XYZ file of C-alpha atoms in Angstrom:
773
model
C 0.150 0.010 -0.324
C 1.506 3.587 -1.174
C 0.709 7.145 0.463
C -2.080 7.469 -2.886
C -3.694 4.167 -1.814
C -3.926 5.552 1.719
C -6.202 8.429 0.702
C -7.855 6.837 -1.403
C -8.900 4.268 0.892
C -9.978 7.522 3.268
C -13.605 8.156 0.855
C -14.484 3.899 2.767
C -14.049 5.492 6.321
C -17.030 7.432 6.390
C -17.477 11.842 7.766
C -18.729 10.182 11.505
C -15.380 8.363 11.967
C -12.551 10.821 10.644
C -10.996 10.614 14.283
C -10.614 7.003 13.604
C -10.382 6.904 10.169
C -7.385 9.283 11.006
C -5.832 6.787 13.419
C -5.798 3.126 10.874
C -4.061 5.490 7.741
C -1.228 6.820 10.543
C -0.983 2.657 11.913
C -0.900 2.360 8.097
C 1.707 4.761 6.930
C 3.661 3.143 10.265
C 4.149 0.018 9.215
C 5.085 0.572 5.384
C 8.356 3.118 7.276
C 9.330 0.332 9.648
C 8.803 -2.746 6.881
C 10.970 -0.677 4.553
C 13.984 -0.289 7.285
C 13.515 -3.181 9.688
C 12.745 -5.179 6.566
C 16.027 -6.453 4.087
C 15.623 -6.305 0.915
C 15.185 -9.262 -1.090
C 18.311 -8.293 -3.716
C 19.318 -10.271 -6.468
C 18.873 -14.755 -5.856
C 20.433 -17.797 -6.662
C 18.607 -20.846 -7.201
C 19.419 -24.553 -6.384
C 17.839 -28.289 -6.545
C 19.070 -30.753 -4.210
C 21.075 -32.481 -6.993
C 22.374 -35.864 -7.471
C 22.424 -38.686 -4.210
C 26.098 -38.984 -2.109
C 25.535 -40.886 0.321
C 22.896 -42.351 3.218
C 22.778 -42.687 6.865
C 20.397 -45.023 8.386
C 19.419 -43.890 11.561
C 16.464 -45.384 14.198
C 13.036 -45.002 12.133
C 13.912 -44.222 8.910
C 17.500 -42.061 7.813
C 19.407 -38.920 5.858
C 19.817 -39.553 2.673
C 22.568 -36.291 1.337
C 22.471 -34.910 -2.128
C 24.943 -32.704 -3.424
C 23.491 -29.750 -2.235
C 21.105 -30.390 -0.053
C 20.074 -33.609 2.297
C 16.672 -35.268 3.399
C 15.681 -36.556 7.042
C 13.527 -39.270 6.759
C 12.126 -40.946 10.556
C 8.904 -43.128 10.489
C 6.857 -42.461 14.361
C 5.158 -44.773 16.107
C 1.456 -44.505 14.367
C 2.371 -44.293 11.185
C 3.336 -40.486 10.416
C 6.354 -39.759 7.855
C 8.398 -37.165 8.739
C 10.416 -35.531 5.641
C 13.082 -32.760 6.277
C 15.440 -31.164 3.997
C 18.478 -29.033 4.817
C 18.488 -30.261 7.982
C 14.945 -29.681 8.979
C 13.764 -31.920 12.132
C 10.901 -32.202 13.211
C 11.671 -29.690 16.814
C 10.952 -26.668 17.186
C 7.322 -26.817 16.675
C 4.105 -25.050 17.102
C 1.576 -27.192 15.850
C 3.775 -30.934 17.990
C 1.950 -31.671 21.027
C 4.535 -32.858 23.422
C 7.065 -32.479 21.058
C 8.737 -34.926 18.589
C 6.536 -38.705 18.543
C 8.351 -41.585 19.229
C 10.128 -43.144 16.460
C 9.251 -46.515 15.140
C 12.638 -48.935 14.890
C 11.055 -51.214 12.161
C 11.313 -48.865 9.970
C 14.755 -48.643 7.268
C 16.497 -47.211 5.263
C 17.613 -49.222 2.592
C 18.786 -48.822 -1.159
C 16.265 -49.118 -4.249
C 16.720 -49.399 -7.260
C 18.509 -46.536 -9.594
C 20.439 -45.110 -7.175
C 17.815 -44.743 -4.784
C 16.584 -44.974 -1.565
C 13.503 -46.232 0.388
C 12.291 -46.371 4.553
C 9.483 -49.335 4.133
C 6.766 -49.289 7.197
C 3.668 -51.194 8.196
C 1.546 -49.332 6.643
C 3.662 -46.719 4.090
C 6.701 -46.971 1.730
C 8.610 -44.024 0.992
C 10.914 -44.153 -1.999
C 13.963 -41.128 -2.712
C 15.180 -41.132 -6.364
C 18.723 -40.195 -6.716
C 17.989 -36.672 -7.744
C 15.348 -35.667 -5.032
C 11.659 -37.303 -6.185
C 10.400 -38.654 -3.268
C 7.019 -41.365 -3.577
C 4.834 -41.823 -0.963
C 2.853 -45.529 -1.858
C 0.766 -47.906 0.320
C 1.833 -51.328 2.218
C 0.808 -53.223 -1.960
C 3.164 -50.450 -3.715
C 0.754 -47.770 -5.232
C 1.539 -44.438 -5.650
C -0.233 -41.754 -3.715
C 2.188 -38.896 -4.100
C 5.042 -38.204 -5.735
C 7.113 -34.625 -4.794
C 9.492 -33.480 -7.708
C 12.861 -32.330 -6.503
C 12.489 -28.953 -4.110
C 13.551 -25.858 -5.263
C 14.884 -22.935 -3.375
C 15.202 -19.368 -3.686
C 18.146 -18.360 -1.495
C 18.694 -14.289 -1.611
C 23.106 -13.486 -2.061
C 23.257 -11.035 0.955
C 21.511 -13.949 3.238
C 18.370 -13.529 4.969
C 15.679 -16.467 4.198
C 14.926 -18.598 1.248
C 11.992 -19.475 -0.577
C 11.265 -22.342 -1.942
C 8.650 -24.465 -4.553
C 7.598 -27.765 -4.342
C 4.977 -29.464 -6.860
C 3.254 -32.672 -6.392
C 1.738 -35.707 -8.497
C -1.625 -37.417 -7.386
C -4.229 -39.574 -8.432
C -6.379 -38.539 -11.796
C -8.910 -39.690 -9.427
C -7.457 -38.229 -6.178
C -10.113 -35.271 -4.402
C -8.577 -32.317 -2.452
C -9.784 -31.464 0.443
C -8.016 -29.560 4.122
C -5.962 -26.379 3.804
C -7.821 -24.489 7.294
C -11.499 -22.913 6.609
C -12.066 -22.616 3.608
C -15.534 -21.063 1.920
C -14.868 -23.421 -1.078
C -15.011 -26.733 -0.153
C -15.036 -28.824 1.105
C -13.469 -30.162 -1.868
C -11.442 -27.937 -2.743
C -11.224 -26.949 -6.428
C -8.475 -26.416 -9.229
C -6.977 -22.617 -8.323
C -4.909 -21.291 -5.626
C -4.733 -21.220 -1.536
C -3.239 -18.073 0.425
C -1.892 -19.415 3.670
C -2.143 -16.229 5.453
C -4.768 -15.472 8.424
C -6.745 -12.671 7.742
C -7.438 -13.675 3.612
C -9.635 -16.038 5.672
C -10.360 -17.271 9.018
C -7.518 -20.138 9.544
C -5.327 -21.066 6.770
C -3.230 -24.695 7.548
C -0.827 -26.101 5.562
C -2.751 -29.125 6.097
C -4.115 -30.970 3.036
C -6.317 -34.053 2.340
C -6.307 -35.880 0.008
C -8.501 -38.573 -1.194
C -8.743 -41.253 -3.478
C -9.849 -45.184 -4.513
C -6.080 -46.469 -3.355
C -6.028 -44.164 -0.493
C -6.766 -41.401 1.572
C -3.562 -39.223 2.017
C -2.620 -35.792 5.400
C 0.400 -33.480 4.216
C 1.139 -31.283 6.848
C 3.977 -28.586 5.641
C 5.421 -27.317 8.728
C 6.090 -24.173 7.822
C 4.044 -20.504 9.260
C 5.245 -18.838 6.586
C 3.177 -16.733 3.932
C 2.960 -18.921 0.931
C 0.120 -20.512 -1.603
C -0.982 -23.801 -2.470
C -2.049 -24.350 -5.991
C -4.169 -27.054 -6.647
C -5.480 -29.108 -9.947
C -7.270 -31.506 -10.106
C -6.692 -34.683 -12.185
C -8.922 -36.521 -15.057
C -8.970 -39.753 -16.090
C -8.657 -40.743 -18.905
C -12.080 -42.428 -19.381
C -10.192 -46.499 -20.430
C -7.675 -44.930 -22.584
C -4.983 -44.937 -20.133
C -3.757 -41.190 -20.796
C -4.390 -40.027 -17.032
C -4.157 -36.643 -15.733
C -2.160 -36.825 -12.546
C -4.220 -34.050 -10.104
C -1.206 -31.870 -8.975
C -0.490 -29.565 -5.743
C 1.790 -26.558 -5.556
C 2.625 -24.737 -2.890
C 4.863 -22.000 -2.460
C 6.522 -20.621 0.942
C 8.038 -17.052 1.268
C 10.566 -18.661 4.052
C 10.368 -21.531 6.634
C 12.415 -24.825 6.933
C 10.960 -27.370 4.144
C 9.258 -30.369 6.404
C 6.465 -32.018 6.245
C 4.201 -34.634 7.802
C 2.311 -37.455 5.482
C -0.006 -40.246 7.375
C -1.608 -42.535 5.204
C -4.863 -44.448 5.574
C -8.444 -44.304 6.165
C -10.084 -41.210 7.071
C -10.596 -41.861 10.287
C -7.202 -43.588 10.950
C -5.651 -40.543 9.403
C -7.454 -38.227 11.741
C -6.684 -40.390 14.804
C -2.448 -40.203 14.069
C -2.874 -36.572 13.733
C -4.481 -35.962 16.641
C -1.852 -38.015 17.804
C 0.708 -35.680 16.496
C -0.487 -32.029 17.037
C -2.744 -33.224 20.496
C -6.326 -34.672 21.189
C -9.127 -31.728 21.265
C -9.731 -29.545 24.434
C -13.078 -31.106 24.749
C -15.909 -28.236 25.589
C -17.975 -27.565 28.440
C -21.569 -29.819 28.509
C -22.720 -26.273 28.073
C -20.964 -25.181 25.257
C -22.728 -27.817 23.506
C -25.786 -25.902 23.801
C -27.584 -23.031 22.466
C -25.448 -19.544 22.328
C -26.636 -15.820 21.388
C -23.633 -12.912 21.383
C -24.923 -9.451 21.086
C -22.420 -5.377 21.828
C -25.146 -5.119 25.208
C -25.836 -1.741 26.042
C -26.195 -2.402 29.641
C -27.200 -5.016 32.136
C -30.871 -4.460 31.365
C -30.966 -5.013 28.230
C -29.342 -8.667 28.746
C -31.672 -9.136 31.423
C -34.310 -8.183 28.533
C -32.524 -10.418 26.194
C -32.369 -13.730 28.555
C -36.456 -13.282 29.782
C -36.813 -13.056 26.074
C -35.784 -16.039 25.333
C -37.561 -17.640 28.058
C -41.193 -16.218 28.180
C -41.128 -18.098 24.571
C -39.548 -21.338 25.941
C -36.429 -20.998 24.070
C -33.855 -22.568 25.729
C -30.830 -20.782 25.550
C -27.121 -21.953 27.378
C -24.807 -19.120 27.195
C -24.774 -15.276 26.867
C -21.587 -13.893 24.087
C -20.826 -10.711 25.421
C -18.812 -8.347 22.490
C -16.899 -6.470 23.817
C -18.990 -3.166 24.358
C -19.129 -4.172 27.667
C -15.000 -3.067 28.413
C -14.143 0.379 29.651
C -12.850 2.737 27.784
C -11.531 -0.526 25.167
C -9.298 -1.617 27.855
C -9.820 -5.276 27.956
C -9.980 -7.317 31.342
C -12.149 -3.901 32.438
C -15.743 -3.647 32.387
C -17.844 -0.282 31.355
C -18.787 0.018 35.749
C -21.691 3.105 34.548
C -23.483 0.561 32.149
C -22.406 -2.793 33.923
C -22.464 -1.760 38.205
C -23.062 -5.010 39.102
C -21.675 -7.734 36.533
C -20.690 -10.253 39.111
C -24.134 -10.286 40.053
C -25.826 -10.836 36.851
C -23.603 -13.927 35.954
C -24.775 -15.541 39.314
C -28.458 -14.789 38.410
C -28.137 -15.932 35.159
C -26.224 -18.893 36.157
C -28.546 -20.321 38.649
C -31.030 -19.820 35.294
C -28.425 -22.209 33.410
C -27.193 -19.638 31.832
C -23.437 -18.897 31.253
C -21.752 -15.180 30.391
C -19.236 -15.668 27.498
C -16.261 -11.971 27.516
C -15.554 -10.614 24.322
C -11.593 -10.634 24.868
C -9.659 -8.287 22.569
C -6.125 -8.535 22.258
C -5.543 -4.710 21.644
C -4.033 -3.759 24.922
C -4.763 0.142 24.979
C -2.288 2.515 25.158
C -3.147 4.286 28.498
C -0.890 5.482 30.574
C -1.455 4.362 34.596
C -3.892 1.433 33.160
C -3.008 -2.106 34.836
C -2.655 -4.635 32.205
C -0.730 -1.676 29.606
C 1.420 -1.293 32.497
C 1.389 -4.320 33.781
C 2.718 -5.660 30.264
C 5.541 -2.858 29.873
C 6.580 -4.557 33.057
C 7.832 -8.383 31.874
C 8.454 -6.341 28.337
C 4.990 -8.543 26.920
C 4.872 -6.504 24.079
C 5.526 -6.685 20.358
C 8.518 -4.935 19.304
C 9.731 -3.288 15.946
C 13.502 -3.906 13.785
C 14.787 -1.278 16.555
C 13.803 -2.282 19.315
C 10.714 0.606 20.340
C 7.705 -1.451 21.103
C 4.826 -1.484 18.390
C 1.893 0.959 18.040
C -1.251 0.261 16.051
C -4.333 0.773 16.252
C -7.086 -1.025 18.160
C -11.235 -0.842 18.836
C -10.970 2.208 20.978
C -7.868 3.841 19.347
C -3.734 3.164 19.782
C -2.661 -0.355 21.258
C 0.147 -2.111 21.196
C 0.482 -6.262 20.805
C 1.313 -8.877 23.059
C 3.989 -11.231 22.272
C 2.359 -14.233 22.875
C 5.673 -16.527 21.182
C 7.435 -15.369 24.435
C 6.489 -17.702 27.160
C 6.481 -14.756 30.134
C 4.381 -12.366 28.204
C 1.836 -15.589 27.719
C 2.393 -16.186 31.741
C 1.580 -12.729 32.214
C -1.702 -13.252 29.583
C -2.901 -15.981 31.134
C -3.000 -14.911 34.547
C -4.928 -11.619 33.312
C -8.118 -14.200 33.258
C -8.789 -13.935 36.643
C -10.424 -10.901 36.435
C -13.238 -12.150 34.170
C -14.042 -15.561 36.389
C -14.360 -12.261 39.635
C -16.607 -11.316 37.133
C -18.308 -14.052 36.253
C -18.039 -14.979 32.891
C -17.859 -18.636 31.924
C -16.148 -18.108 28.403
C -14.210 -16.269 26.530
C -14.185 -15.311 22.976
C -11.456 -13.917 21.084
C -13.253 -12.275 18.470
C -11.470 -9.054 17.249
C -7.880 -7.244 16.292
C -5.652 -10.223 16.592
C -3.014 -9.948 14.847
C -3.577 -12.204 12.699
C -6.773 -10.584 11.508
C -6.945 -6.819 8.996
C -8.196 -3.354 9.717
C -10.014 -0.941 7.564
C -7.489 -1.204 4.704
C -7.194 -5.113 4.805
C -3.873 -5.314 6.291
C -2.881 -6.753 9.574
C -2.499 -4.605 12.853
C 1.405 -5.617 12.826
C 4.276 -4.795 10.589
C 6.142 -7.718 9.240
C 8.344 -6.681 10.046
C 8.012 -6.115 13.566
C 10.238 -8.934 16.095
C 9.039 -12.134 17.582
C 10.637 -14.010 20.483
C 9.263 -17.383 18.722
C 9.636 -19.287 21.995
C 13.888 -18.086 21.706
C 14.999 -18.667 18.150
C 13.602 -15.100 17.029
C 12.062 -13.686 14.160
C 10.094 -10.927 12.788
C 6.018 -11.532 12.161
C 6.034 -13.384 8.704
C 6.823 -16.209 10.151
C 4.727 -15.257 13.705
C 1.602 -13.530 11.776
C -0.310 -17.223 10.946
C 0.739 -18.746 15.240
C -0.464 -15.729 16.698
C -3.880 -16.661 17.486
C -3.210 -20.328 18.370
C -0.616 -19.162 20.915
C -3.249 -16.513 22.526
C -5.463 -19.466 22.920
C -2.630 -21.153 24.442
C -2.139 -18.016 26.472
C -5.868 -18.573 28.026
C -6.293 -22.618 28.461
C -2.779 -22.951 30.365
C -4.449 -19.962 32.507
C -6.804 -20.851 32.896
C -6.534 -24.389 33.984
C -4.523 -22.705 36.765
C -6.958 -20.397 37.778
C -9.862 -22.768 37.234
C -8.633 -26.227 37.871
C -12.189 -27.893 38.206
C -13.678 -25.371 35.242
C -13.282 -26.964 31.696
C -12.325 -23.793 29.595
C -14.136 -22.562 26.376
C -11.935 -20.417 24.478
C -13.727 -19.561 21.348
C -11.393 -18.396 18.209
C -11.558 -16.016 15.586
C -7.800 -17.346 13.790
C -5.798 -20.485 14.700
C -3.305 -22.250 13.342
C -2.318 -26.068 12.838
C -2.730 -27.715 16.534
C -5.174 -24.726 17.530
C -8.202 -27.524 18.478
C -5.517 -27.950 21.755
C -6.598 -24.584 23.416
C -10.712 -24.946 22.202
C -12.741 -24.148 18.863
C -12.420 -21.751 16.370
C -15.574 -19.537 15.301
C -15.557 -18.200 11.437
C -15.976 -15.009 11.564
C -17.911 -12.987 8.877
C -18.471 -14.868 6.481
C -20.274 -12.126 5.036
C -24.658 -12.733 3.983
C -26.570 -14.690 1.371
C -27.380 -17.633 0.703
C -23.883 -17.935 -0.547
C -22.932 -17.141 2.905
C -24.528 -20.536 4.611
C -23.172 -22.798 1.780
C -19.836 -21.487 2.685
C -20.594 -21.840 7.059
C -21.035 -25.541 6.103
C -17.738 -25.667 3.966
C -15.981 -24.242 6.994
C -16.882 -26.053 9.350
C -16.371 -29.449 7.514
C -12.643 -28.337 6.601
C -11.860 -27.128 10.019
C -12.988 -30.301 10.980
C -10.441 -32.144 8.718
C -7.916 -30.085 10.157
C -8.758 -31.626 13.264
C -10.740 -28.969 14.953
C -13.579 -30.214 15.957
C -15.440 -27.788 17.908
C -15.853 -24.832 15.084
C -19.270 -23.364 13.992
C -20.586 -19.655 12.581
C -22.708 -16.636 13.929
C -26.383 -17.660 12.131
C -27.037 -15.492 9.969
C -24.360 -13.422 9.781
C -22.281 -10.624 10.848
C -24.810 -8.009 10.130
C -26.559 -6.514 7.370
C -29.732 -7.521 5.734
C -31.395 -11.443 6.191
C -34.345 -12.635 4.764
C -36.647 -15.166 7.192
C -35.678 -17.413 5.281
C -32.408 -17.276 5.329
C -32.244 -16.529 8.730
C -34.688 -19.819 9.109
C -32.739 -22.127 6.671
C -29.620 -21.105 8.694
C -31.049 -21.337 12.107
C -31.556 -24.803 11.534
C -27.791 -25.562 10.060
C -26.154 -24.612 12.867
C -29.127 -26.540 15.303
C -26.362 -29.223 14.585
C -22.918 -28.147 13.895
C -21.009 -27.952 17.269
C -20.699 -24.689 18.034
C -24.032 -23.608 17.795
C -24.224 -19.404 17.779
C -26.373 -16.990 16.617
C -25.523 -12.725 16.777
C -27.257 -9.711 16.905
C -25.253 -7.588 14.494
C -24.360 -3.695 14.319
C -27.552 -2.505 12.573
C -30.431 -5.214 12.982
C -31.468 -7.328 15.733
C -31.365 -10.595 15.526
C -32.958 -12.740 18.525
C -35.572 -15.420 16.375
C -38.580 -13.520 17.360
C -37.263 -10.939 15.367
C -38.469 -12.620 11.746
C -42.060 -13.106 12.419
C -44.624 -15.943 14.355
C -43.368 -17.956 11.491
C -39.586 -18.403 11.913
C -40.513 -18.349 15.610
C -41.892 -21.526 16.008
C -39.463 -23.796 13.866
C -36.740 -21.787 15.554
C -38.015 -23.315 19.278
C -38.100 -26.726 17.522
C -34.682 -27.160 16.410
C -33.614 -25.636 19.458
C -35.702 -28.886 21.554
C -34.193 -30.326 18.873
C -30.583 -29.189 19.972
C -30.903 -29.675 23.575
C -33.360 -33.298 22.932
C -29.317 -34.278 21.413
C -27.774 -33.048 23.373
C -25.696 -36.163 25.326
C -25.274 -37.268 21.753
C -23.171 -34.156 20.831
C -21.418 -34.687 24.273
C -20.828 -38.288 23.316
C -18.812 -37.039 20.129
C -16.705 -34.000 21.730
C -15.083 -36.905 24.069
C -15.184 -38.983 21.285
C -13.185 -36.387 19.258
C -11.042 -36.351 22.264
C -9.954 -39.385 21.785
C -9.896 -40.490 18.340
C -9.614 -37.327 16.676
C -13.300 -37.834 14.747
C -14.816 -34.512 14.666
C -18.301 -34.408 15.205
C -19.438 -32.889 10.794
C -18.109 -35.247 9.010
C -18.152 -35.591 4.829
C -20.701 -38.327 3.705
C -17.575 -39.873 2.400
C -16.386 -40.769 6.092
C -17.036 -44.504 5.855
C -16.660 -44.954 1.926
C -14.023 -42.314 0.818
C -13.900 -45.270 -2.418
C -17.686 -43.876 -2.778
C -16.398 -40.958 -5.676
C -20.038 -40.344 -5.655
C -19.438 -39.403 -1.963
C -16.851 -37.605 -2.443
C -18.727 -34.413 -4.649
C -21.859 -34.094 -2.443
C -20.534 -31.085 -0.869
C -24.433 -30.397 -0.165
C -24.795 -32.359 3.409
C -22.978 -34.546 6.151
C -22.761 -37.088 9.205
C -23.031 -35.886 12.612
C -20.758 -38.806 13.794
C -21.854 -41.944 13.070
C -25.667 -42.453 13.415
C -27.301 -39.227 12.061
C -27.296 -37.677 7.977
C -27.805 -33.913 8.026
C -28.892 -32.808 4.742
C -29.265 -28.647 5.285
C -31.680 -26.543 3.157
C -28.824 -23.635 1.211
C -30.947 -22.710 -0.706
C -33.993 -20.598 -1.393
C -37.422 -21.655 -2.216
C -37.230 -25.729 -1.051
C -38.977 -27.452 -0.090
C -37.530 -30.842 -1.091
C -33.654 -32.054 -2.266
C -31.976 -34.694 -3.265
C -30.115 -36.421 -1.186
C -26.770 -38.522 -1.804
C -26.840 -41.875 0.843
C -24.034 -43.804 1.941
C -24.329 -47.977 1.680
C -26.959 -49.010 4.259
C -30.301 -48.289 5.282
C -31.825 -45.173 7.190
C -34.591 -43.772 8.574
C -36.501 -40.303 8.162
C -36.235 -39.683 11.816
C -39.181 -37.419 11.711
C -41.146 -39.488 9.382
C -39.025 -42.548 9.859
C -39.413 -43.082 5.986
C -37.084 -46.151 4.979
C -34.612 -45.194 2.421
C -31.736 -47.539 1.031
C -28.536 -46.588 -0.070
C -26.099 -46.156 -2.352
C -27.379 -43.650 -3.900
C -29.996 -40.539 -4.374
C -33.358 -40.161 -2.746
C -35.383 -37.246 -3.372
C -37.374 -36.350 0.566
C -39.079 -33.842 1.898
C -37.972 -30.022 3.700
C -40.544 -28.219 4.726
C -40.392 -24.930 6.476
C -40.203 -26.105 9.599
C -37.634 -28.494 9.150
C -34.254 -29.930 8.068
C -34.115 -33.522 6.283
C -31.781 -35.786 9.472
C -31.603 -39.257 8.824
C -30.509 -42.044 10.964
C -28.428 -45.006 10.384
C -30.595 -48.455 10.593
C -29.306 -49.602 13.466
C -27.509 -46.355 15.553
C -28.257 -46.197 19.134
C -28.460 -42.471 19.876
C -28.513 -41.094 23.189
C -30.979 -38.003 23.753
C -32.295 -36.097 26.757
C -36.005 -37.753 28.006
C -38.780 -35.124 28.603
C -37.825 -35.858 32.480
C -33.671 -34.344 32.166
C -31.834 -37.740 32.159
C -30.564 -39.784 28.900
C -32.468 -41.950 27.314
C -31.573 -44.678 23.973
C -32.803 -43.835 21.324
C -32.605 -47.230 19.007
C -33.132 -47.336 15.292
C -34.214 -50.689 14.176
C -31.039 -52.632 12.519
C -31.895 -53.839 8.982
C -33.554 -57.257 8.619
C -30.539 -59.958 9.362
C -28.390 -57.286 10.155
C -27.066 -56.364 13.979
C -25.804 -52.669 14.512
C -24.342 -50.880 17.413
C -23.543 -47.999 19.492
C -21.291 -46.253 22.046
C -22.556 -44.424 24.122
C -19.998 -41.665 26.751
C -22.271 -39.697 28.897
C -20.297 -36.270 30.544
C -19.887 -37.358 34.049
C -17.303 -40.068 32.908
C -17.114 -43.188 31.838
C -18.381 -45.853 28.473
C -21.360 -47.309 27.476
C -21.497 -49.370 24.202
C -24.679 -50.884 23.254
C -25.387 -53.470 20.552
C -28.270 -54.058 18.562
C -29.546 -57.028 16.947
C -33.327 -58.250 15.490
C -34.463 -61.205 17.920
C -37.447 -63.198 15.467
C -39.800 -60.316 15.543
C -38.901 -57.628 18.191
C -35.404 -55.407 18.393
C -33.524 -56.751 21.449
C -30.671 -54.441 22.836
C -27.947 -55.572 25.077
C -25.187 -53.582 27.032
C -21.352 -54.853 26.479
C -20.135 -55.747 29.972
C -16.303 -57.158 31.341
C -18.843 -60.323 32.305
C -21.248 -60.236 28.566
C -23.991 -58.784 27.929
C -26.284 -57.082 30.573
C -30.080 -55.326 30.575
C -29.412 -51.591 29.130
C -29.489 -49.832 32.631
C -31.941 -46.863 30.238
C -34.822 -46.078 28.986
C -34.938 -47.463 25.107
C -36.951 -46.527 22.587
C -36.789 -48.062 19.417
C -38.232 -46.267 15.874
C -38.044 -47.336 12.530
C -40.551 -50.293 13.296
C -42.257 -49.888 10.270
C -42.314 -49.379 6.504
C -41.022 -50.335 3.238
C -37.947 -49.717 1.969
C -37.246 -46.494 -0.639
C -34.387 -45.465 -3.018
C -34.234 -43.748 -6.465
């Protein structure tokens, strides 16, 4: 951005926001000047490729292959994940890994291959390296899943970080998924995808590639700015002339190191969770319905909560936007508008409603303010290349930003949440003005030349930008674990990176409004789940602007089946369900009551995600990745193993086509039976979206008296079924369903064999003939 751009952009600021606009212009100008001084000029560069292989040195779990101008380290971990590190790069240090590098598999051996190459043979994968540095990832049967061409580096002659490119080929039938939360998807069409938070809420260099032969996950462990360019392949229709799918990743710096995991989607995500950390388990109330608003005072909070109660609308949490802060300062309360916030919080908690506080990363520059002075005392704030504290534009004025890549800064910041807990807040929403966000000019508030600790290794914002929200969530999570060890922390972030699931969930930020945004919401949640973040969601209706009653209702109905179910009142319009008329209110009540009924199922899925890495919201191909029709289906999803949800994503829809995986499925309202695989037409009236239950499934639900019951869907004739139930109080319950003559029998597996269920059982789907189209 040059000076002319800054002046031109002034027209978008608005006369009523002139002061803030001037500050933003000044901050953007300072960023540009800081980068001009603090970043080394790129200058002339020298291109480099690995060259020809010279020697190899076996090591436990793999070994090192040395080329004329580089070296490649291959390590196979227990569980099957494969590490590939060029130019001496090792698995650590890494912000993605949980607890350091995993234990190596001593059975994996480096041995000579044909034509002067080398290979590492492991139980689940073979890695073959050619004598010029091409790397092939093969199944144990020898099928090539991915072929990476020799990488290329461009090194500044004057020194500095080298940029690099790596190209890869995949099977012609392969489809790409992942790369964080993307609005185009969940299957990623051909084109470029930038790896820079702010362009999208969460950009992760994590690809999940699904093909007939197998699925595989590739994670490039570098947080620098980069771009992934994808191109799907084409099959030769029997001619044998297939065009391979292609992936090219271009990074502005950082090590060239990656992890590869091969197997079924469930095994891949399980190994990914083992590598990067188990997802944090949200408190049970966070799996209910939540509403966000920028409240003007305590009476408005009470009025909104009363509005839900009077209309028989279950409400579990109220999110207070940063308007409750005093002068835009985090960890403060406007005492004029919220004089007795702890009392209010306790009143709401007795009614089953928790308060969640928005927490900004921007610390307003106010001499004498406890947070500003405390951060300055421990040297917690980001500095520029000359050693001065960087000042940018926050929500309410000039601000500084903590360096969350410094352990001391994280410890200080985590301790600040004590004030929030004393105010009665039960959860925290990192929703604005983190350095990975964008300001009024579409730029991050910190210059790229800003310096960061990066756990003692040192670096600038080009490397730390994508990590900032991850490290902020870590600071909050670890602080809350120490301050309130008896409670499960609730931390919700707008941005993140690989490993963010360890510290909480992600909401999508501002995805826009309109029907395309509704479709994008589903894509974002599916994409984040395939990158290891199971607790995710979007704001029902979008962040603001006009939303039709029909769009709001269909968005609301989709939200009721996502892990994070939250509505939000925008800046210009109310978004409470009763604002859209009696019809929408009635249908919204049905969706809310169904969410409340399914809460035990959501609790079970949250526990299973923590244990296995499997997201609650899964693509239809999850259990059958070889089914190409399912791989191309983007308008429905599996909720765990038991339910299939087909949201309405287009206006005027009263009936829609649904692609079914193999097996028998029941409409959960009409109990009509459908047989898959195939496509069927199902009713989708305004009052509900189609939800189908898998035959034989055991779904834990909330009964009329509030206790858990088992909703059992009859198995197909001659088949059995079952399910796992995980109460939030702990323990697991495994159930088996089968036909015994003309009745369905449900038994519980115990150490001593089979026993009668200890919970009430309701069997559904006992009548009706199967249909399919």
